[in-house]
Amino acid sequence: MPTPNFQTLVENIPAMLFLLDAQGKFLWCNSLFTKEFGWDVESMREVDVVAACFPDPNDRAQFLAHVTSKEAIARTLLAQTRDGRHIFSTWTTVTLHTGECVGLCSNVHNTVRIEQENASSQERLNYILEGGGLGAWDWDLATNEVIFDARWCKMIGLDPATTPQTLSTWADRVHPDDIAGASADIKRYLSGETSIYENVHRMRHADGRWIYILDRGRISARDDTGKPLRFTGTHFDISLQKEVESELRRTKLQLEDAQSVACLGSWEFDISTGAITWSRQMFEFFPERFEAGPPTYERHVSTIHEDDQALFKGTIEQALLDGKPYQFRYRCIKEGRLRWLEGRGRSVFDGEGKRVGLRGTCQDITEQVELAHSLDLARQQAIQTAKFASLGEMAGGVAHEINNPLTILKGRAQQIADLLKGSENSSIEDAREAAQSLQRNIDRIARIVRGMRSFSRDGGADPLRDELLNTVVEDTLELCRERFHHHGVLLEVDLAPDIHACCRATEISQVIMNLLNNSFDAVQGQPVRVVKLALTSNGTHARLAVTDSGPGVPTELESRIMEPFFTTKGVGHGTGLGLSVARGIAQSHGARLFYERHAGKGACFIFEIPLLGIIPSSLCNSA
């Protein structure tokens, strides 16, 4: 046991001291040990303090092995105090010649916990950096030494074991066009001009390619005067993001080019904010400038043609109510020029099915509208040209058709004159019959004149009306019957009664006349000259068939006979417009004109048009 003098000495040493026997049993301790662990000399005689301090067998074995090893080295162990606390402590023992061990114990619990927390923090940081694909760097501003971690090195293809830890490792690999900007951003941050350093620059990878790096950093240490000592940050490879951004820019440019070529703009309307988004092409259609951004809804409506504003507002409002897609045409005026636009749109819904806006397109169709108008004018001109050609072909027949009743009128007029002079060979009955003959022939001339007047006028602008096709056919026949008769062509007519269609009578007459004229020409020079016209109904369509006894249409020409300016007639006969114009008329009526091979010799052309009750009544003006 320690002597009194020794006891006085050890009590004044600011450390925990203890004495063990050769078997590792506690024999003595100073007051600091008692204060920390709770065991005093008296309790050590009754309790196995080693077992109490190290209840875990493995920990106890480590302690006994340490104190009996006769090596004066320190070992840190987790020990338990008498009141059950656990503290990290460092144990150092020296074996005396008597076999006993004297030892020194230090409480390093706080130090160990700090080290553990630092290690844990570093581990978490590593997880974060690794999970985020980040490489770390730590720059000593005084020495220009930079610590690059393994991820930083691998990011640019370098070996962490051989990578020089200096600033030049970074600077030498930055793209020549980017180094000045990166250095300037660093300088501004270190001088306090900016709150954080952030820069995107290119770095040369070990394989020679350039990669984009997002570089961020902050000051991590300062001296007592506030001067920066250390600058720490991360690198992030954003090459893929840059590629995506580049592809998006390219796609956007392609879309803008495509919209420009197609005269097509796109837009979006946010219901909650009222914000309107326009593509660049939209600004080509309306007075607004691209630099000023899209207008408000009210301003936009004001730029639309005043006659179309109600249509525009009604269409948009209805789309917001029912969510159905829409399509309509309207006009606007830009720089004094009238533009025709076609709008299309549909509702936009969020993930819960709630309508959040509208999205659509606007296309400049001015050229299409003007072209359609020009084509319509050309079609009407072609119809008139074909009409005049038909009138020329039948002029002789019409003249003969009118000449016959005029001769009769002349004779009957002379007869009436004689009766008025009191001729003995005349009677009142003869006068009555002469007057009736005059009336019939005058009516006949009137029908011919009416048919010619109707046939020759431009009916393209006429509305669709309920027409009795029998009357249209009869009026047309009045213009050509005499021509057929005069040239020895038998014209057989078979009309089913009371067939109505919604049409323009003048244009239908043009189709009939063209088919009759073609059949008339086809039978010339044939031993049998017959043309048949039949009007029938199948319940949905009226069917007008014109059949002749001519040579028919050669098989190889069947696909071309309705092409404009194509004709099978000789030079100087026909314009090649008749069937083409007739087909155009048929299409404008929702009808068909087609050639049908005839079972025998000759040709058969068929015109089919929907009956009156088949098409919507709203399209037909019955007045």
GROMACS .gro file of N, CA, C and O in nm, residues 53-92:
model
  160
   53CYS      N    1  -1.622  -0.244  -1.410
   53CYS     CA    2  -1.590  -0.143  -1.513
   53CYS      C    3  -1.608  -0.198  -1.654
   53CYS      O    4  -1.640  -0.122  -1.747
   54PHE      N    5  -1.586  -0.326  -1.672
   54PHE     CA    6  -1.596  -0.387  -1.805
   54PHE      C    7  -1.690  -0.508  -1.799
   54PHE      O    8  -1.645  -0.623  -1.798
   55PRO      N    9  -1.821  -0.484  -1.792
   55PRO     CA   10  -1.915  -0.595  -1.779
   55PRO      C   11  -1.916  -0.686  -1.902
   55PRO      O   12  -1.948  -0.804  -1.891
   56ASP      N   13  -1.877  -0.633  -2.016
   56ASP     CA   14  -1.874  -0.716  -2.136
   56ASP      C   15  -1.748  -0.802  -2.131
   56ASP      O   16  -1.637  -0.751  -2.112
   57PRO      N   17  -1.761  -0.933  -2.145
   57PRO     CA   18  -1.644  -1.023  -2.135
   57PRO      C   19  -1.534  -0.987  -2.234
   57PRO      O   20  -1.416  -0.998  -2.199
   58ASN      N   21  -1.568  -0.947  -2.352
   58ASN     CA   22  -1.467  -0.914  -2.453
   58ASN      C   23  -1.389  -0.790  -2.411
   58ASN      O   24  -1.265  -0.787  -2.423
   59ASP      N   25  -1.461  -0.690  -2.362
   59ASP     CA   26  -1.393  -0.568  -2.316
   59ASP      C   27  -1.303  -0.600  -2.196
   59ASP      O   28  -1.191  -0.548  -2.184
   60ARG      N   29  -1.352  -0.684  -2.105
   60ARG     CA   30  -1.275  -0.719  -1.986
   60ARG      C   31  -1.150  -0.794  -2.025
   60ARG      O   32  -1.041  -0.771  -1.970
   61ALA      N   33  -1.162  -0.884  -2.118
   61ALA     CA   34  -1.047  -0.962  -2.163
   61ALA      C   35  -0.942  -0.871  -2.224
   61ALA      O   36  -0.821  -0.889  -2.203
   62GLN      N   37  -0.988  -0.771  -2.302
   62GLN     CA   38  -0.894  -0.676  -2.363
   62GLN      C   39  -0.820  -0.597  -2.254
   62GLN      O   40  -0.699  -0.574  -2.264
   63PHE      N   41  -0.892  -0.556  -2.149
   63PHE     CA   42  -0.828  -0.478  -2.042
   63PHE      C   43  -0.723  -0.562  -1.970
   63PHE      O   44  -0.611  -0.516  -1.948
   64LEU      N   45  -0.756  -0.684  -1.930
   64LEU     CA   46  -0.663  -0.770  -1.858
   64LEU      C   47  -0.542  -0.804  -1.943
   64LEU      O   48  -0.428  -0.810  -1.895
   65ALA      N   49  -0.568  -0.827  -2.072
   65ALA     CA   50  -0.455  -0.856  -2.162
   65ALA      C   51  -0.363  -0.736  -2.171
   65ALA      O   52  -0.240  -0.751  -2.178
   66HIS      N   53  -0.421  -0.620  -2.169
   66HIS     CA   54  -0.341  -0.498  -2.179
   66HIS      C   55  -0.254  -0.477  -2.054
   66HIS      O   56  -0.134  -0.449  -2.063
   67VAL      N   57  -0.315  -0.489  -1.934
   67VAL     CA   58  -0.240  -0.459  -1.810
   67VAL      C   59  -0.138  -0.567  -1.778
   67VAL      O   60  -0.043  -0.542  -1.704
   68THR      N   61  -0.156  -0.686  -1.828
   68THR     CA   62  -0.061  -0.793  -1.799
   68THR      C   63   0.044  -0.808  -1.908
   68THR      O   64   0.130  -0.896  -1.901
   69SER      N   65   0.037  -0.723  -2.010
   69SER     CA   66   0.133  -0.736  -2.122
   69SER      C   67   0.268  -0.674  -2.090
   69SER      O   68   0.364  -0.694  -2.162
   70LYS      N   69   0.273  -0.599  -1.980
   70LYS     CA   70   0.396  -0.533  -1.938
   70LYS      C   71   0.445  -0.430  -2.040
   70LYS      O   72   0.561  -0.395  -2.040
   71GLU      N   73   0.353  -0.384  -2.130
   71GLU     CA   74   0.389  -0.280  -2.228
   71GLU      C   75   0.328  -0.149  -2.182
   71GLU      O   76   0.208  -0.141  -2.156
   72ALA      N   77   0.409  -0.051  -2.172
   72ALA     CA   78   0.363   0.079  -2.122
   72ALA      C   79   0.305   0.161  -2.238
   72ALA      O   80   0.362   0.261  -2.281
   73ILE      N   81   0.192   0.114  -2.287
   73ILE     CA   82   0.126   0.184  -2.397
   73ILE      C   83  -0.017   0.218  -2.354
   73ILE      O   84  -0.075   0.152  -2.267
   74ALA      N   85  -0.070   0.321  -2.416
   74ALA     CA   86  -0.206   0.365  -2.383
   74ALA      C   87  -0.307   0.290  -2.471
   74ALA      O   88  -0.283   0.263  -2.588
   75ARG      N   89  -0.423   0.260  -2.409
   75ARG     CA   90  -0.529   0.193  -2.483
   75ARG      C   91  -0.662   0.257  -2.443
   75ARG      O   92  -0.690   0.274  -2.324
   76THR      N   93  -0.739   0.292  -2.543
   76THR     CA   94  -0.869   0.355  -2.518
   76THR      C   95  -0.978   0.250  -2.517
   76THR      O   96  -0.992   0.171  -2.613
   77LEU      N   97  -1.055   0.249  -2.405
   77LEU     CA   98  -1.162   0.152  -2.390
   77LEU      C   99  -1.287   0.222  -2.338
   77LEU      O  100  -1.280   0.328  -2.275
   78LEU      N  101  -1.402   0.163  -2.366
   78LEU     CA  102  -1.528   0.215  -2.315
   78LEU      C  103  -1.556   0.145  -2.181
   78LEU      O  104  -1.580   0.025  -2.176
   79ALA      N  105  -1.551   0.222  -2.071
   79ALA     CA  106  -1.567   0.165  -1.936
   79ALA      C  107  -1.697   0.213  -1.874
   79ALA      O  108  -1.753   0.316  -1.913
   80GLN      N  109  -1.745   0.137  -1.775
   80GLN     CA  110  -1.870   0.171  -1.707
   80GLN      C  111  -1.839   0.217  -1.565
   80GLN      O  112  -1.762   0.155  -1.493
   81THR      N  113  -1.900   0.326  -1.522
   81THR     CA  114  -1.880   0.378  -1.386
   81THR      C  115  -1.973   0.305  -1.289
   81THR      O  116  -2.060   0.228  -1.330
   82ARG      N  117  -1.950   0.333  -1.160
   82ARG     CA  118  -2.030   0.264  -1.058
   82ARG      C  119  -2.179   0.299  -1.071
   82ARG      O  120  -2.265   0.215  -1.042
   83ASP      N  121  -2.211   0.422  -1.117
   83ASP     CA  122  -2.351   0.462  -1.130
   83ASP      C  123  -2.409   0.429  -1.268
   83ASP      O  124  -2.517   0.474  -1.304
   84GLY      N  125  -2.334   0.351  -1.348
   84GLY     CA  126  -2.388   0.302  -1.475
   84GLY      C  127  -2.358   0.385  -1.597
   84GLY      O  128  -2.400   0.352  -1.708
   85ARG      N  129  -2.283   0.495  -1.583
   85ARG     CA  130  -2.246   0.575  -1.700
   85ARG      C  131  -2.137   0.504  -1.780
   85ARG      O  132  -2.061   0.425  -1.725
   86HIS      N  133  -2.128   0.536  -1.910
   86HIS     CA  134  -2.023   0.480  -1.995
   86HIS      C  135  -1.937   0.594  -2.046
   86HIS      O  136  -1.989   0.693  -2.099
   87ILE      N  137  -1.807   0.579  -2.025
   87ILE     CA  138  -1.716   0.684  -2.070
   87ILE      C  139  -1.599   0.620  -2.142
   87ILE      O  140  -1.555   0.509  -2.111
   88PHE      N  141  -1.554   0.691  -2.247
   88PHE     CA  142  -1.431   0.649  -2.314
   88PHE      C  143  -1.314   0.696  -2.228
   88PHE      O  144  -1.308   0.813  -2.190
   89SER      N  145  -1.222   0.602  -2.197
   89SER     CA  146  -1.106   0.634  -2.112
   89SER      C  147  -0.981   0.566  -2.168
   89SER      O  148  -0.989   0.458  -2.228
   90THR      N  149  -0.869   0.632  -2.143
   90THR     CA  150  -0.741   0.579  -2.190
   90THR      C  151  -0.665   0.523  -2.070
   90THR      O  152  -0.647   0.592  -1.968
   91TRP      N  153  -0.619   0.398  -2.083
   91TRP     CA  154  -0.552   0.327  -1.973
   91TRP      C  155  -0.408   0.299  -2.011
   91TRP      O  156  -0.379   0.243  -2.115
   92THR      N  157  -0.317   0.339  -1.915
   92THR     CA  158  -0.173   0.313  -1.935
   92THR      C  159  -0.119   0.250  -1.806
   92THR      O  160  -0.142   0.303  -1.696
   0.00000   0.00000   0.00000
